[in-house]
PDB file of C-alpha atoms in Angstrom:
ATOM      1  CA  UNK A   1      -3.507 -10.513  14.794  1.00  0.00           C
ATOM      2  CA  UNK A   2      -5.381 -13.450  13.659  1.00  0.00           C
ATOM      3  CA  UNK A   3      -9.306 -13.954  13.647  1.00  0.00           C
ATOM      4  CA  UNK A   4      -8.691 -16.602  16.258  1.00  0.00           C
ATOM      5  CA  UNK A   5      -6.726 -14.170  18.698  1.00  0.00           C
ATOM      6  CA  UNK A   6      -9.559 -11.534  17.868  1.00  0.00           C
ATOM      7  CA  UNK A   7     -12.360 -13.627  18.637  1.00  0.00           C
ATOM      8  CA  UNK A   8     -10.836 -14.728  22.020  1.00  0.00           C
ATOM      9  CA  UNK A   9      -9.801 -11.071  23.288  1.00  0.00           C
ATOM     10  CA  UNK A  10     -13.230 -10.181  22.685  1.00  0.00           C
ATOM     11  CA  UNK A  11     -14.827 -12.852  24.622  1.00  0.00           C
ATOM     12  CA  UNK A  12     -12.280 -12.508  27.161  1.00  0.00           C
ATOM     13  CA  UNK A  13     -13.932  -9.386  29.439  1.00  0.00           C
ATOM     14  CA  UNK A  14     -17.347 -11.654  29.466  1.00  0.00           C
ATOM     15  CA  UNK A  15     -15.617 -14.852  30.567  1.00  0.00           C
ATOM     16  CA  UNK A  16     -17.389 -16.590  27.714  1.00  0.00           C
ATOM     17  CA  UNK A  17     -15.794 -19.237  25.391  1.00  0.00           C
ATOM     18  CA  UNK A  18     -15.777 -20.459  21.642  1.00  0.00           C
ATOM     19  CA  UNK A  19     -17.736 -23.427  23.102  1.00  0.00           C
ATOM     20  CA  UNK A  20     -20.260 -21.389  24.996  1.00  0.00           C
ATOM     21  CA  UNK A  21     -21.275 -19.223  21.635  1.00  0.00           C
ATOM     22  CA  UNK A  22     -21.105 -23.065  19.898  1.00  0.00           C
ATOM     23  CA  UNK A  23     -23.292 -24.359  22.389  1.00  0.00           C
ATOM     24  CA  UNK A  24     -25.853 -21.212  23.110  1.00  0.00           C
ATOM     25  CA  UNK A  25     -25.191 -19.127  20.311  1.00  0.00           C
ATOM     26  CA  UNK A  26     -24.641 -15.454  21.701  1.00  0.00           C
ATOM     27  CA  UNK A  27     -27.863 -13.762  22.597  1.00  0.00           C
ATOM     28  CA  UNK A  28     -28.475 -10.123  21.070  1.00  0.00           C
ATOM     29  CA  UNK A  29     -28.029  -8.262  24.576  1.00  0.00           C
ATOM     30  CA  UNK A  30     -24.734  -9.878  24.879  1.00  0.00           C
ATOM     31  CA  UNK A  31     -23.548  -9.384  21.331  1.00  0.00           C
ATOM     32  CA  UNK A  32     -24.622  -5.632  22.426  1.00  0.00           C
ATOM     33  CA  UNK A  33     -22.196  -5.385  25.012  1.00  0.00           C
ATOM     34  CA  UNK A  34     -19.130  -6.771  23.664  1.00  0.00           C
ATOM     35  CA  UNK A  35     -19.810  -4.298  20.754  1.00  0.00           C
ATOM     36  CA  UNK A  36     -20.581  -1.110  22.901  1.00  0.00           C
ATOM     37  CA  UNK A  37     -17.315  -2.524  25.352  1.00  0.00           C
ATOM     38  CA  UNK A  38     -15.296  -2.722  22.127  1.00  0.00           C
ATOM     39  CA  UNK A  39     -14.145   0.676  20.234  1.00  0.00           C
ATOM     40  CA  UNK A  40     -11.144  -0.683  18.649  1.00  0.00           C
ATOM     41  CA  UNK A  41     -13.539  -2.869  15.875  1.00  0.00           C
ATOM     42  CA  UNK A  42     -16.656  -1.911  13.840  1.00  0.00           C
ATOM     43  CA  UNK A  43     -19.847  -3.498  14.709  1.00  0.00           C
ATOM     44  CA  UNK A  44     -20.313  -5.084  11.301  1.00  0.00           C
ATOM     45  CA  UNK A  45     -16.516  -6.591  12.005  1.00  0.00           C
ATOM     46  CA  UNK A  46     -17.652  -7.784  15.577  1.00  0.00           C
ATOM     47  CA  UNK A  47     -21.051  -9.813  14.902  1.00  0.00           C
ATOM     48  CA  UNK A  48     -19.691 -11.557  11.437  1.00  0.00           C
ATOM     49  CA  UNK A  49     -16.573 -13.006  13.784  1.00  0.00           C
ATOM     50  CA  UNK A  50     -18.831 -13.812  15.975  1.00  0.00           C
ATOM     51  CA  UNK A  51     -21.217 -15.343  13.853  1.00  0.00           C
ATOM     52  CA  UNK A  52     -18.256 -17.175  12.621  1.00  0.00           C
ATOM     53  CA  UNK A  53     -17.176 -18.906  15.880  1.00  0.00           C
ATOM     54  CA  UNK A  54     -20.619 -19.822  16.143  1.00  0.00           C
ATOM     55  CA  UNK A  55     -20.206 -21.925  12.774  1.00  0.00           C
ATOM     56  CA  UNK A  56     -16.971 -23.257  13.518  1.00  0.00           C
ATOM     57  CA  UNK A  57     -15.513 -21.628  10.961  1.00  0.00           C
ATOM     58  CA  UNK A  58     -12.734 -19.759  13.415  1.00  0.00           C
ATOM     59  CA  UNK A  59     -10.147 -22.535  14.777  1.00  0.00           C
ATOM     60  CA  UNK A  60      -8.283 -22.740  17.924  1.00  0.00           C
ATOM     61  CA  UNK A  61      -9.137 -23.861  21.344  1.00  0.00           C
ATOM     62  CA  UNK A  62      -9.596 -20.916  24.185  1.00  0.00           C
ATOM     63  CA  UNK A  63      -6.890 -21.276  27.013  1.00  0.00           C
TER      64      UNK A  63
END
């Protein structure tokens, strides 16, 4: 699965998108629960993702 597809099934359950964490960045109770809702990933994996959405750095558009 690819960072992009990663990113976006994570984000999924909170109805937030690429653009949102662009926008807002992700605030740390929400980064919280996407990590505590989220077994299948290490924390460590789940904040540097998201940390690279936030930069841009992950391509693709959410649908």
């Amino acid at each position: 699965m690819t960072k992009t597809k990663i990113a976006r099934e994570l984000l999924k359950p909170f109805k937030l998108t690429f653009q949102d964490i662009r926008k807002h960045g992700l605030e740390a109770h929400e980064i919280q629960l996407i990590v505590e809702n989220n077994k299948q990933y290490p924390e460590f994996f789940i904040k540097s993702l998201l940390a690279e959405v936030h930069q841009g750095e992950v391509k693709g558009r959410w649908k």
